[in-house]
Short mmCIF file of C-alpha atoms in Angstrom, two decimals:
data_model
loop_
_atom_site.label_atom_id
_atom_site.label_comp_id
_atom_site.label_asym_id
_atom_site.label_seq_id
_atom_site.Cartn_x
_atom_site.Cartn_y
_atom_site.Cartn_z
CA MET A 29 -35.86 -31.55 10.13
CA ILE A 30 -34.35 -33.67 7.30
CA LYS A 31 -34.85 -30.71 4.81
CA TYR A 32 -33.23 -28.25 7.43
CA THR A 33 -30.12 -30.49 7.78
CA GLN A 34 -29.87 -31.23 3.98
CA GLU A 35 -29.99 -27.45 3.61
CA ILE A 36 -27.29 -26.67 5.89
CA VAL A 37 -25.01 -29.55 4.52
CA SER A 38 -25.41 -28.69 0.93
CA GLY A 39 -25.07 -25.03 1.77
CA THR A 40 -21.86 -25.55 3.58
CA TRP A 41 -20.58 -28.00 0.64
CA SER A 42 -21.29 -25.05 -1.81
CA LEU A 43 -19.25 -22.62 0.11
CA ILE A 44 -16.21 -24.96 0.48
CA VAL A 45 -16.53 -25.30 -3.55
CA GLY A 46 -16.25 -21.71 -3.66
CA LEU A 47 -13.43 -21.45 -1.47
CA ALA A 48 -11.54 -24.16 -3.46
CA ILE A 49 -12.11 -22.14 -6.70
CA THR A 50 -10.65 -19.02 -5.30
CA ILE A 51 -7.57 -20.55 -3.73
CA LYS A 52 -6.89 -22.28 -7.04
CA TYR A 53 -6.87 -18.82 -8.70
CA PHE A 54 -4.76 -17.54 -6.00
CA PHE A 55 -1.97 -19.87 -6.94
CA MET A 56 -2.41 -19.49 -10.82
CA PRO A 57 0.03 -17.12 -12.42
CA VAL A 58 -1.25 -13.60 -12.92
CA VAL A 59 -2.78 -12.72 -16.38
CA THR A 60 -2.72 -8.86 -16.39
CA LEU A 61 -0.16 -7.14 -18.60
CA GLN A 62 1.64 -4.42 -16.87
CA TYR A 63 0.94 -1.90 -19.65
CA PRO A 64 3.51 0.71 -19.53
CA HIS A 65 6.41 -1.68 -18.54
CA GLU A 66 5.44 -4.46 -20.99
CA THR A 67 3.55 -4.55 -24.28
CA LEU A 68 2.08 -7.16 -26.57
CA PRO A 69 2.99 -7.08 -30.37
CA MET A 70 0.37 -5.17 -32.32
CA THR A 71 -1.98 -7.34 -34.57
CA PRO A 72 -1.06 -6.81 -38.31
CA ARG A 73 -4.71 -5.48 -38.87
CA TYR A 74 -4.48 -2.65 -36.56
CA ARG A 75 -5.34 0.89 -38.13
CA GLY A 76 -3.34 3.37 -36.56
CA HIS A 77 -2.67 6.76 -38.69
CA ILE A 78 -1.15 6.34 -42.13
CA ASP A 79 2.43 6.26 -42.81
CA LEU A 80 4.63 6.33 -45.87
CA VAL A 81 6.14 2.92 -46.68
CA PHE A 82 9.88 2.61 -46.91
CA ASP A 83 10.89 0.82 -50.10
CA GLU A 84 14.14 -0.97 -49.91
CA LYS A 85 14.75 -1.06 -53.68
CA LEU A 86 14.20 2.75 -54.35
CA GLY A 87 15.86 3.77 -51.04
CA GLY A 88 12.97 5.79 -50.15
CA THR A 89 9.26 6.24 -50.64
CA LYS A 90 7.20 4.90 -53.41
CA CYS A 91 4.92 7.92 -53.83
CA ILE A 92 4.71 9.49 -57.38
CA VAL A 93 2.82 12.58 -56.18
CA CYS A 94 -0.10 11.63 -58.11
CA GLY A 95 -2.32 13.32 -55.39
CA SER A 96 -5.10 10.76 -55.54
CA CYS A 97 -4.97 10.18 -51.72
CA GLN A 98 -5.52 13.87 -51.34
CA LYS A 99 -8.46 13.76 -53.55
CA ALA A 100 -10.00 10.44 -51.89
CA CYS A 101 -9.82 11.98 -48.48
CA PRO A 102 -13.17 12.82 -47.39
CA SER A 103 -12.10 15.19 -44.38
CA ASN A 104 -9.20 16.83 -46.42
CA CYS A 105 -6.50 15.70 -44.11
CA ILE A 106 -3.90 15.00 -46.52
CA THR A 107 -1.51 17.45 -48.30
CA VAL A 108 0.76 16.37 -50.83
CA ALA A 109 3.25 18.40 -52.70
CA GLY A 110 6.19 17.49 -55.15
CA GLU A 111 8.37 19.12 -57.75
CA ARG A 112 10.09 17.84 -60.85
CA PRO A 113 13.94 18.64 -60.62
CA GLU A 114 15.70 19.60 -63.74
CA GLY A 115 16.09 16.76 -66.26
CA ALA A 116 14.22 14.26 -64.26
CA LYS A 117 11.20 12.26 -65.58
CA LEU A 118 9.29 11.92 -62.42
CA LYS A 119 8.12 14.18 -59.51
CA VAL A 120 9.68 13.90 -56.37
CA LEU A 121 7.82 14.18 -53.11
CA THR A 122 8.63 17.29 -50.97
CA GLN A 123 5.60 17.36 -48.53
CA PHE A 124 3.39 14.75 -47.05
CA THR A 125 1.43 16.07 -43.93
CA LEU A 126 -1.51 14.35 -42.34
CA ASP A 127 -3.90 16.30 -40.17
CA PHE A 128 -4.69 13.30 -37.74
CA THR A 129 -7.11 15.65 -35.83
CA LYS A 130 -9.74 15.25 -38.79
CA CYS A 131 -8.74 11.80 -39.88
CA SER A 132 -11.36 8.99 -39.06
CA LEU A 133 -9.10 6.23 -40.24
CA CYS A 134 -11.53 5.31 -43.11
CA GLY A 135 -8.48 4.02 -45.22
CA LEU A 136 -9.82 5.32 -48.56
CA CYS A 137 -6.14 6.97 -48.94
CA VAL A 138 -4.68 3.67 -48.64
CA GLU A 139 -7.05 2.05 -51.03
CA SER A 140 -6.56 4.72 -53.58
CA CYS A 141 -2.81 4.65 -53.70
CA ALA A 142 -1.82 2.80 -56.80
CA PRO A 143 1.80 2.25 -56.10
CA GLY A 144 1.13 1.12 -52.44
CA ALA A 145 3.24 4.09 -50.94
CA ILE A 146 1.11 4.48 -47.88
CA ASP A 147 -0.12 2.17 -45.23
CA PHE A 148 -1.38 1.96 -41.71
CA SER A 149 1.00 2.47 -39.03
CA LYS A 150 0.98 0.52 -35.52
CA GLU A 151 1.31 3.80 -33.64
CA TYR A 152 -1.30 3.85 -30.62
CA ASN A 153 0.59 5.88 -28.30
CA LEU A 154 -0.94 8.80 -29.17
CA ALA A 155 -1.58 11.59 -26.50
CA GLY A 156 -0.74 15.15 -26.54
CA TYR A 157 -1.44 18.65 -25.21
CA LYS A 158 -1.75 20.77 -28.48
CA ASN A 159 -3.54 20.33 -31.81
CA GLU A 160 -0.24 20.94 -33.65
CA GLU A 161 1.08 17.76 -32.11
CA PHE A 162 -1.26 15.83 -34.40
CA ILE A 163 -0.37 17.26 -37.70
CA PHE A 164 2.12 14.79 -38.55
CA ASP A 165 4.80 15.34 -41.30
CA LEU A 166 4.94 11.83 -42.68
CA LEU A 167 7.98 12.84 -44.92
CA LYS A 168 10.09 13.56 -41.91
CA ARG A 169 8.86 10.11 -40.13
CA LEU A 170 10.13 8.58 -43.29
CA GLU A 171 13.47 10.03 -42.96
CA ALA A 172 13.71 9.21 -39.50
CA LYS A 173 12.87 5.48 -40.27
CA LYS A 174 15.55 5.41 -43.09
CA SER A 175 18.39 6.48 -40.56
CA MET B 27 16.19 7.86 41.37
CA SER B 28 15.31 4.46 39.97
CA ILE B 29 12.39 3.43 37.98
CA HIS B 30 10.33 0.29 39.04
CA PRO B 31 10.95 -2.64 36.27
CA GLU B 32 7.38 -3.02 36.25
CA VAL B 33 6.76 0.45 35.07
CA LEU B 34 9.26 -0.06 32.23
CA ARG B 35 7.73 -3.44 31.49
CA LEU B 36 4.17 -1.89 30.85
CA LEU B 37 5.70 1.06 28.90
CA ALA B 38 7.49 -1.55 26.51
CA PHE B 39 4.23 -3.61 26.33
CA LEU B 40 2.27 -0.33 25.48
CA LEU B 41 4.49 0.72 22.83
CA GLY B 42 4.76 -2.83 21.42
CA ILE B 43 0.95 -3.36 21.34
CA ILE B 44 0.44 0.14 19.69
CA GLY B 45 3.11 -0.71 17.15
CA PHE B 46 1.89 -4.15 16.55
CA VAL B 47 -1.85 -2.78 16.01
CA ALA B 48 -0.66 0.08 13.71
CA MET B 49 1.63 -2.10 11.56
CA ASN B 50 -1.22 -4.59 11.25
CA ALA B 51 -3.74 -2.12 10.33
CA ALA B 52 -1.42 -0.77 7.59
CA TYR B 53 -0.14 -3.96 6.33
CA LEU B 54 -3.42 -6.01 6.39
CA VAL B 55 -4.61 -3.46 3.81
CA TRP B 56 -1.64 -4.37 1.70
CA LEU B 57 -2.26 -7.96 2.24
CA GLU B 58 -5.97 -7.60 1.56
CA ARG B 59 -5.15 -5.97 -1.90
CA LYS B 60 -2.58 -8.40 -2.86
CA GLU B 61 -4.56 -11.31 -1.95
CA ALA B 62 -7.54 -9.84 -3.67
CA GLY B 63 -5.62 -9.23 -6.81
CA HIS B 64 -4.08 -12.82 -7.02
CA ILE B 65 -7.57 -14.32 -6.40
CA GLN B 66 -8.75 -12.36 -9.47
CA ARG B 67 -5.48 -12.94 -11.25
CA ARG B 68 -4.06 -9.46 -10.97
CA ILE B 69 -1.02 -8.42 -9.31
CA GLY B 70 -2.20 -5.80 -6.76
CA PRO B 71 -0.30 -2.81 -5.69
CA LYS B 72 3.45 -2.93 -7.10
CA GLU B 73 4.30 0.54 -7.91
CA VAL B 74 4.84 2.29 -4.59
CA GLY B 75 8.04 0.59 -3.09
CA PRO B 76 9.16 -3.02 -3.77
CA PHE B 77 6.13 -5.30 -4.06
CA GLY B 78 3.92 -2.09 -3.43
CA LEU B 79 5.18 -2.18 0.24
CA LEU B 80 5.03 1.49 0.63
CA GLN B 81 1.41 1.63 -0.52
CA PRO B 82 0.00 1.67 3.11
CA MET B 83 2.22 4.76 3.87
CA ALA B 84 1.24 6.66 1.02
CA ASP B 85 -2.47 5.82 1.67
CA GLY B 86 -1.92 6.98 5.18
CA LEU B 87 -0.04 10.05 4.22
CA LYS B 88 -3.06 10.98 1.77
CA LEU B 89 -5.68 10.50 4.57
CA MET B 90 -3.75 12.56 7.13
CA THR B 91 -3.31 15.66 4.72
CA LYS B 92 -7.10 15.74 4.31
CA GLN B 93 -9.15 18.24 6.09
CA LEU B 94 -11.45 16.98 9.01
CA ILE B 95 -14.79 18.21 7.98
CA VAL B 96 -17.78 18.06 10.57
CA PRO B 97 -20.99 17.90 8.44
CA GLU B 98 -23.50 20.51 9.11
CA GLY B 99 -25.95 19.66 11.65
CA ALA B 100 -23.84 16.69 12.97
CA ASP B 101 -23.34 16.00 16.63
CA ALA B 102 -19.57 17.35 16.59
CA ILE B 103 -18.65 15.44 19.86
CA LEU B 104 -20.00 12.26 18.88
CA PHE B 105 -18.96 12.51 15.53
CA LYS B 106 -15.08 13.12 16.66
CA LEU B 107 -15.64 10.55 19.42
CA ALA B 108 -16.74 7.54 17.42
CA PRO B 109 -13.45 6.55 15.43
CA ILE B 110 -11.57 6.67 19.02
CA LEU B 111 -14.28 4.62 20.49
CA VAL B 112 -13.85 2.00 17.61
CA MET B 113 -10.09 2.02 17.73
CA THR B 114 -9.29 2.09 21.58
CA PRO B 115 -11.12 -1.13 22.77
CA ALA B 116 -9.58 -3.05 19.75
CA ILE B 117 -6.18 -1.91 21.18
CA MET B 118 -7.20 -2.45 24.77
CA SER B 119 -8.06 -6.20 24.02
CA PHE B 120 -4.53 -6.89 23.24
CA VAL B 121 -3.61 -6.37 26.75
CA THR B 122 -4.77 -9.82 27.94
CA ILE B 123 -3.71 -11.71 24.79
CA PRO B 124 -0.82 -14.21 25.52
CA TYR B 125 1.60 -14.11 22.40
CA GLY B 126 3.95 -16.47 23.96
CA GLU B 127 4.71 -18.39 27.14
CA THR B 128 6.17 -15.35 29.02
CA LEU B 129 4.94 -12.64 26.73
CA VAL B 130 1.71 -11.37 27.88
CA PRO B 131 1.10 -7.73 29.14
CA ARG B 132 -1.26 -8.69 31.83
CA ASN B 133 -2.47 -11.93 32.47
CA LEU B 134 -5.69 -11.37 33.97
CA ASP B 135 -7.78 -14.20 35.28
CA VAL B 136 -10.90 -12.78 33.67
CA GLY B 137 -8.96 -12.18 30.46
CA LEU B 138 -11.71 -13.73 28.20
CA LEU B 139 -14.35 -11.74 29.77
CA ALA B 140 -12.39 -8.59 29.39
CA VAL B 141 -11.83 -9.14 25.67
CA PHE B 142 -15.52 -9.82 25.12
CA ALA B 143 -16.30 -6.70 27.20
CA PHE B 144 -13.99 -4.57 25.21
CA ALA B 145 -15.22 -6.02 21.93
CA SER B 146 -18.82 -5.09 22.38
CA VAL B 147 -17.83 -1.18 22.62
CA ASN B 148 -17.05 -1.51 19.16
CA VAL B 149 -20.44 -1.55 18.05
CA LEU B 150 -21.24 1.51 20.26
CA GLY B 151 -18.65 3.43 18.52
CA LEU B 152 -20.15 2.59 15.13
CA LEU B 153 -23.57 3.19 16.25
CA LEU B 154 -22.50 6.74 17.86
CA GLY B 155 -20.66 7.60 14.71
CA ALA B 156 -23.38 6.80 12.34
CA TRP B 157 -25.97 8.62 14.50
CA GLY B 158 -23.80 11.67 15.01
CA SER B 159 -23.03 12.19 11.33
CA ARG B 160 -26.85 12.80 10.82
CA ASN B 161 -26.94 10.92 7.48
CA LYS B 162 -29.74 8.56 6.45
CA TYR B 163 -27.37 6.14 5.05
CA ALA B 164 -25.53 6.13 8.10
CA ILE B 165 -28.49 5.63 10.38
CA ILE B 166 -29.69 2.79 8.35
CA SER B 167 -26.22 1.26 8.55
CA ALA B 168 -26.23 1.98 12.45
CA ALA B 169 -29.46 -0.18 12.92
CA ARG B 170 -28.10 -2.90 10.70
CA VAL B 171 -24.92 -3.04 12.79
CA VAL B 172 -26.70 -3.25 16.05
CA SER B 173 -29.10 -5.78 14.95
CA GLN B 174 -26.23 -7.83 13.50
CA ASN B 175 -24.34 -7.66 16.38
CA VAL B 176 -27.09 -8.64 18.91
CA ALA B 177 -27.86 -11.56 16.54
CA TYR B 178 -24.14 -12.81 16.29
CA GLU B 179 -23.02 -12.24 20.02
CA ILE B 180 -25.35 -14.89 21.04
CA PRO B 181 -24.05 -17.94 19.28
CA MET B 182 -20.42 -16.61 19.69
CA LEU B 183 -20.99 -16.29 23.46
CA VAL B 184 -22.87 -19.72 23.68
CA VAL B 185 -19.75 -21.43 21.98
CA VAL B 186 -17.47 -19.50 24.34
CA VAL B 187 -19.45 -20.68 27.43
CA THR B 188 -19.18 -24.30 26.15
CA LEU B 189 -15.53 -23.87 25.76
CA VAL B 190 -15.24 -22.15 29.09
CA MET B 191 -17.14 -25.35 30.73
CA ILE B 192 -14.42 -27.60 29.24
CA THR B 193 -11.52 -25.50 30.14
CA GLY B 194 -12.85 -24.37 33.51
CA THR B 195 -10.88 -21.17 33.33
CA LEU B 196 -11.29 -17.61 31.93
CA ASN B 197 -7.61 -16.93 31.83
CA LEU B 198 -6.22 -17.11 28.29
CA GLN B 199 -2.86 -18.34 29.47
CA ASP B 200 -3.99 -21.13 31.14
CA ILE B 201 -6.58 -22.13 28.14
CA VAL B 202 -3.33 -22.16 26.05
CA ILE B 203 -1.26 -24.16 28.61
CA GLN B 204 -4.06 -26.80 28.65
CA GLN B 205 -3.69 -27.58 25.03
CA ALA B 206 0.02 -28.24 25.13
CA GLY B 207 1.62 -31.16 23.36
CA GLY B 208 0.11 -31.64 19.90
CA PHE B 209 -2.67 -30.45 17.77
CA TRP B 210 -4.81 -33.47 18.96
CA HIS B 211 -4.76 -31.71 22.38
CA TRP B 212 -6.13 -28.41 20.62
CA ASN B 213 -9.69 -27.56 21.78
CA VAL B 214 -10.85 -27.78 18.00
CA PHE B 215 -10.16 -31.45 18.16
CA LYS B 216 -11.19 -32.23 21.73
CA LEU B 217 -13.86 -34.78 20.58
CA SER B 218 -13.92 -36.32 23.86
CA ALA B 219 -15.50 -33.15 25.61
CA SER B 220 -17.82 -32.65 22.63
CA PRO B 221 -17.92 -34.24 19.20
CA LEU B 222 -19.13 -31.04 17.91
CA MET B 223 -15.89 -29.06 18.74
CA PRO B 224 -14.89 -28.48 15.08
CA VAL B 225 -18.34 -27.19 14.30
CA ALA B 226 -18.03 -24.81 17.50
CA PHE B 227 -14.82 -23.50 15.94
CA ILE B 228 -16.63 -22.68 12.62
CA ILE B 229 -19.48 -21.07 14.34
CA PHE B 230 -17.18 -18.90 16.40
CA PHE B 231 -15.15 -18.12 13.28
CA ILE B 232 -18.42 -16.99 11.27
CA CYS B 233 -19.46 -14.90 14.28
CA MET B 234 -16.14 -13.22 14.36
CA LEU B 235 -16.52 -12.23 10.84
CA ALA B 236 -20.02 -10.91 11.66
CA GLU B 237 -18.86 -9.21 14.62
CA THR B 238 -16.18 -7.45 12.73
CA ASN B 239 -18.29 -6.47 9.87
CA ARG B 240 -16.22 -8.30 7.33
CA ALA B 241 -17.61 -9.65 3.97
CA PRO B 242 -19.84 -11.49 3.51
CA PHE B 243 -21.51 -9.91 6.63
CA ASP B 244 -20.35 -6.25 5.79
CA MET B 245 -24.05 -5.01 5.93
CA ALA B 246 -22.91 -1.96 7.68
CA GLU B 247 -20.98 -0.41 4.98
CA ALA B 248 -22.67 -2.11 1.91
CA GLU B 249 -21.29 0.16 -0.76
CA SER B 250 -23.99 -0.60 -3.36
CA GLU B 251 -27.01 0.48 -1.07
CA LEU B 252 -25.56 2.65 1.68
CA ILE B 253 -22.73 4.49 0.20
CA ALA B 254 -20.31 3.48 2.98
CA GLY B 255 -22.91 3.24 5.94
CA ALA B 256 -21.57 4.64 8.98
CA PHE B 257 -18.37 5.99 7.48
CA THR B 258 -20.17 8.00 4.78
CA GLU B 259 -19.67 11.30 6.23
CA TYR B 260 -16.11 10.68 7.51
CA PRO B 261 -13.29 12.55 5.85
CA GLY B 262 -9.52 11.85 6.04
CA MET B 263 -8.18 10.34 9.08
CA GLY B 264 -11.61 9.80 10.67
CA PHE B 265 -12.25 7.37 8.03
CA GLY B 266 -8.68 6.03 8.38
CA VAL B 267 -9.13 5.42 12.33
CA PHE B 268 -12.52 3.49 11.50
CA PHE B 269 -10.62 1.39 8.93
CA MET B 270 -7.84 0.83 11.27
CA GLY B 271 -10.15 -0.02 13.96
CA GLU B 272 -11.76 -2.61 11.63
CA TYR B 273 -8.33 -4.41 10.99
CA ALA B 274 -7.45 -4.07 14.63
CA ASN B 275 -10.68 -5.95 15.52
CA ILE B 276 -9.92 -8.59 13.06
CA VAL B 277 -6.30 -9.23 14.65
CA VAL B 278 -8.09 -9.49 18.01
CA GLY B 279 -10.85 -11.90 16.50
CA THR B 280 -8.37 -14.10 14.91
CA SER B 281 -6.02 -14.13 18.20
CA ILE B 282 -8.79 -15.20 20.16
CA ALA B 283 -9.93 -17.98 17.74
CA THR B 284 -6.23 -19.03 17.86
CA ILE B 285 -5.96 -19.06 21.66
CA LEU B 286 -9.44 -20.72 22.35
CA PHE B 287 -9.27 -23.32 19.63
CA LEU B 288 -5.97 -23.74 17.97
CA GLY B 289 -3.65 -23.86 20.83
CA GLY B 290 -2.23 -20.28 20.97
CA TRP B 291 1.61 -20.41 21.07
CA GLN B 292 1.58 -24.14 21.35
CA CYS B 293 3.50 -26.08 18.55
CA PRO B 294 1.16 -28.51 16.65
CA PHE B 295 3.87 -31.21 17.24
CA GLY B 296 4.77 -30.48 20.70
CA LEU B 297 8.23 -28.83 19.76
CA PHE B 298 9.51 -25.38 20.35
CA PRO B 299 6.35 -23.64 21.36
CA GLY B 300 6.45 -19.77 21.08
CA VAL B 301 5.42 -16.41 19.73
CA HIS B 302 6.06 -17.66 16.07
CA TRP B 303 3.49 -20.33 16.37
CA PHE B 304 0.99 -17.92 17.52
CA MET B 305 1.70 -15.55 14.74
CA ILE B 306 1.71 -18.48 12.13
CA LYS B 307 -1.93 -19.46 13.31
CA MET B 308 -3.23 -15.98 13.61
CA TYR B 309 -2.19 -14.88 10.18
CA PHE B 310 -3.33 -18.12 8.52
CA LEU B 311 -6.71 -17.20 10.10
CA ILE B 312 -6.32 -13.66 8.68
CA PHE B 313 -5.57 -14.93 5.27
CA THR B 314 -8.83 -17.02 5.68
CA VAL B 315 -10.68 -13.96 6.51
CA ILE B 316 -9.56 -12.33 3.52
CA TRP B 317 -9.94 -15.17 1.17
CA ILE B 318 -13.73 -15.63 2.42
CA ARG B 319 -14.22 -11.94 1.69
CA TRP B 320 -13.14 -12.43 -2.02
CA THR B 321 -14.94 -15.55 -2.54
CA TYR B 322 -18.36 -14.78 -1.32
CA PRO B 323 -20.70 -11.99 -2.21
CA ARG B 324 -22.56 -10.00 0.32
CA THR B 325 -25.55 -11.69 1.84
CA THR B 326 -28.86 -9.98 2.28
CA PHE B 327 -29.84 -8.83 5.45
CA TYR B 328 -32.45 -11.27 6.12
CA GLY B 329 -30.13 -14.09 5.09
CA LEU B 330 -27.75 -12.89 7.73
CA LEU B 331 -30.18 -12.71 10.35
CA ASN B 332 -31.73 -16.07 9.39
CA LEU B 333 -28.28 -17.76 9.41
CA SER B 334 -27.84 -16.55 12.99
CA TRP B 335 -31.18 -17.34 14.38
CA LYS B 336 -32.36 -20.38 12.53
CA ILE B 337 -28.89 -22.15 12.25
CA LEU B 338 -25.96 -20.86 14.24
CA ILE B 339 -28.02 -20.33 17.62
CA PRO B 340 -29.86 -23.73 17.58
CA ILE B 341 -26.60 -25.47 16.92
CA SER B 342 -24.54 -23.62 19.47
CA PHE B 343 -27.22 -24.34 22.13
CA PHE B 344 -27.39 -27.93 21.12
CA ASN B 345 -23.46 -28.18 21.46
CA LEU B 346 -23.92 -26.43 24.81
CA ILE B 347 -26.33 -29.17 26.05
CA LEU B 348 -24.44 -31.99 24.54
CA THR B 349 -21.15 -30.84 26.12
CA SER B 350 -22.64 -30.22 29.47
CA ALA B 351 -24.24 -33.74 29.41
CA MET B 352 -20.91 -35.31 28.31
CA LEU B 353 -19.08 -33.40 31.05
CA LYS B 354 -21.53 -34.72 33.55
CA VAL B 355 -21.49 -38.30 32.11
CA PHE B 356 -17.77 -38.84 31.69
#
């Protein structure tokens, strides 16, 4: 009889404790982030697809068209092309495309780049209907960044 | 040609009750989702309309546009009848409920009895629907619903008998009028009649949760074991009507708890009694029902029956004997 009563009392008490916890949570502010309406700043170590770095001093890319990123890429995603204008000493970048459908974000291209012309972007809103939408013209993205 | 005012009065009450039940069924779903969200520190529905207020309408439209399929081998008549059998008695129970001093559709002298008579049809509806849908999960669920309701109707009715012994009437309006003049006159605090009155209220509340198949006693639709129990085979609005019936039953249950124990439309301080006090108390109890659902996990079936037969029934009978002794002595 004592054990029976004890069980009822302790059981009821534990139920009340449970209710107290949930009502406390009910009045606490919500912690969910309403994603499409609000976003958090992306962490600096996030690896998006690669992007050309905009250099303030040069007013453009730091790329010297050495092609080492193209060689370093294990999946052959990167196509780099450049030409030397009349009388100029260095090559000028004319094409830098990334086939993101094959990219595994290994970062070997970023490591191999001696002048530090490419880096990971913070792009994560990537969705599309066609393969072609994921072949990025990085030079065009750089032009867009400039303006 | 003139229409008798009584006819108009009944028509107004009929429309009012059906509107009240339908609005409650729709917006209690919204309240449930909002409250569940905040308890889990989420927001709940917010996209459809301001604060997600149009969400129940969207859900209702979606259910209504679905085809009503009667599964092969099912008993078509019972299958279609069952949701109506759950919904109708819930609406009928509202007929005797006094919302205010003059706001009562039909002030029956056997009001309390009528409500409990209608409430027991609810189980029959679930049983027939589950049986008629010819589904093994539904039949297990039906067996559970019936044994659960048999187990919980006993302590509930014993508590109500105790209360009727104190009040001496089955008329719901008279029960409310007896509790006038401050919260210390409410039946839940009537310690002179029986020191166990608050316990009786808790027993009544627990039994009401079990009768309406609410968590933690929702053995009838235990999703993890029985898919959706009795509702497994129901498509579209068949399921929707079951769902509305469940919420309508919660409104009936909390209304009865308010009337029997919390003084109905009486003000706790004896000032300005009216329909607003009834609503405040009723919605507070509904809030508690939802709060309990999102606090406790579902019990086992044995736990459910043990709670009723080993704890609630002995205590309610003890309360009955104690009350009758005290009524005789004092």
